Amino acid sequence: RGCPAGKRAYYELTLKNPSGPSRPRFGFATSGLESSELPPGHGVGDNAKSWAVDGVRCQKWHQANEEKYGAKWSAGDVIGVAWDG
């Protein structure tokens, strides 16, 4: 579900196995993003309508562009993600 323009949102999650095969990425998408727009193997951060962070690879993503960001995640870490749109 997208976050409406001009609104704020925040969520937290606790990592159980961040180095597993899925390499978790967390973030936000606009309300206009449809999952059918994403090719197989792509997710949040891979287009112009979403943004993501990945603490396994220490990167942030937007429009499928990656940039070094943050510190490496470990099991038990609590990750907070905020949106100020």
CSV table of C-alpha atoms in Angstrom, one decimal:
chain,number,residue,atom,x,y,z
A,1,ARG,CA,0.0,0.0,0.0
A,2,GLY,CA,1.4,3.4,-1.0
A,3,CYS,CA,1.9,6.4,1.3
A,4,PRO,CA,-0.2,9.4,0.2
A,5,ALA,CA,1.7,12.5,-1.0
A,6,GLY,CA,2.2,15.0,1.9
A,7,LYS,CA,1.9,12.3,4.6
A,8,ARG,CA,4.3,10.7,6.9
A,9,ALA,CA,4.8,7.1,7.7
A,10,TYR,CA,7.1,4.9,9.8
A,11,TYR,CA,7.5,1.3,10.5
A,12,GLU,CA,10.0,-1.0,12.3
A,13,LEU,CA,11.0,-4.6,11.9
A,14,THR,CA,13.3,-7.0,13.6
A,15,LEU,CA,15.6,-9.0,11.4
A,16,LYS,CA,15.7,-12.8,11.9
A,17,ASN,CA,18.0,-13.9,9.1
A,18,PRO,CA,19.2,-10.9,7.0
A,19,SER,CA,21.9,-12.9,5.2
A,20,GLY,CA,19.5,-15.5,3.9
A,21,PRO,CA,19.0,-16.2,0.2
A,22,SER,CA,16.4,-13.4,-0.2
A,23,ARG,CA,18.6,-10.4,0.7
A,24,PRO,CA,15.9,-8.2,2.3
A,25,ARG,CA,15.1,-4.7,1.0
A,26,PHE,CA,12.7,-2.5,2.8
A,27,GLY,CA,11.2,0.8,1.9
A,28,PHE,CA,8.2,2.7,0.5
A,29,ALA,CA,6.3,3.0,-2.8
A,30,THR,CA,3.9,5.6,-4.1
A,31,SER,CA,0.2,4.6,-4.3
A,32,GLY,CA,0.6,4.4,-8.1
A,33,LEU,CA,3.0,1.4,-8.1
A,34,GLU,CA,1.5,-1.8,-9.3
A,35,SER,CA,3.4,-5.0,-8.7
A,36,SER,CA,2.7,-6.1,-12.3
A,37,GLU,CA,5.0,-3.2,-13.4
A,38,LEU,CA,8.0,-4.9,-11.9
A,39,PRO,CA,9.8,-7.6,-13.9
A,40,PRO,CA,10.4,-10.9,-12.1
A,41,GLY,CA,13.2,-10.6,-9.5
A,42,HIS,CA,12.6,-6.9,-9.0
A,43,GLY,CA,11.1,-5.1,-6.0
A,44,VAL,CA,10.9,-1.9,-4.1
A,45,GLY,CA,13.5,0.6,-5.2
A,46,ASP,CA,13.6,-0.7,-8.7
A,47,ASN,CA,11.5,2.0,-10.4
A,48,ALA,CA,10.7,5.7,-10.1
A,49,LYS,CA,7.7,5.0,-7.8
A,50,SER,CA,9.7,3.3,-4.9
A,51,TRP,CA,12.6,3.7,-2.6
A,52,ALA,CA,14.4,1.1,-0.5
A,53,VAL,CA,17.4,0.3,1.8
A,54,ASP,CA,19.3,-3.0,1.8
A,55,GLY,CA,21.6,-3.5,4.9
A,56,VAL,CA,23.0,-6.8,3.6
A,57,ARG,CA,24.6,-5.1,0.6
A,58,CYS,CA,24.7,-1.7,2.4
A,59,GLN,CA,22.9,0.2,-0.4
A,60,LYS,CA,19.9,2.3,-1.0
A,61,TRP,CA,17.8,2.0,-4.1
A,62,HIS,CA,15.6,4.2,-6.3
A,63,GLN,CA,14.9,3.9,-10.1
A,64,ALA,CA,17.0,0.7,-10.0
A,65,ASN,CA,20.0,2.8,-9.2
A,66,GLU,CA,22.0,1.7,-6.2
A,67,GLU,CA,24.2,3.8,-3.9
A,68,LYS,CA,26.4,2.9,-0.9
A,69,TYR,CA,24.4,3.5,2.3
A,70,GLY,CA,24.4,2.6,5.9
A,71,ALA,CA,25.9,-0.2,7.9
A,72,LYS,CA,25.6,-4.0,7.6
A,73,TRP,CA,22.6,-5.5,9.2
A,74,SER,CA,22.8,-8.5,11.6
A,75,ALA,CA,20.2,-10.9,13.0
A,76,GLY,CA,18.3,-9.2,15.8
A,77,ASP,CA,18.7,-5.7,14.5
A,78,VAL,CA,15.6,-3.4,14.6
A,79,ILE,CA,15.3,-1.5,11.4
A,80,GLY,CA,13.2,1.7,11.2
A,81,VAL,CA,12.0,3.1,7.9
A,82,ALA,CA,10.5,6.6,7.6
A,83,TRP,CA,8.7,8.5,4.9
A,84,ASP,CA,8.1,12.2,4.9
A,85,GLY,CA,6.3,12.8,1.6
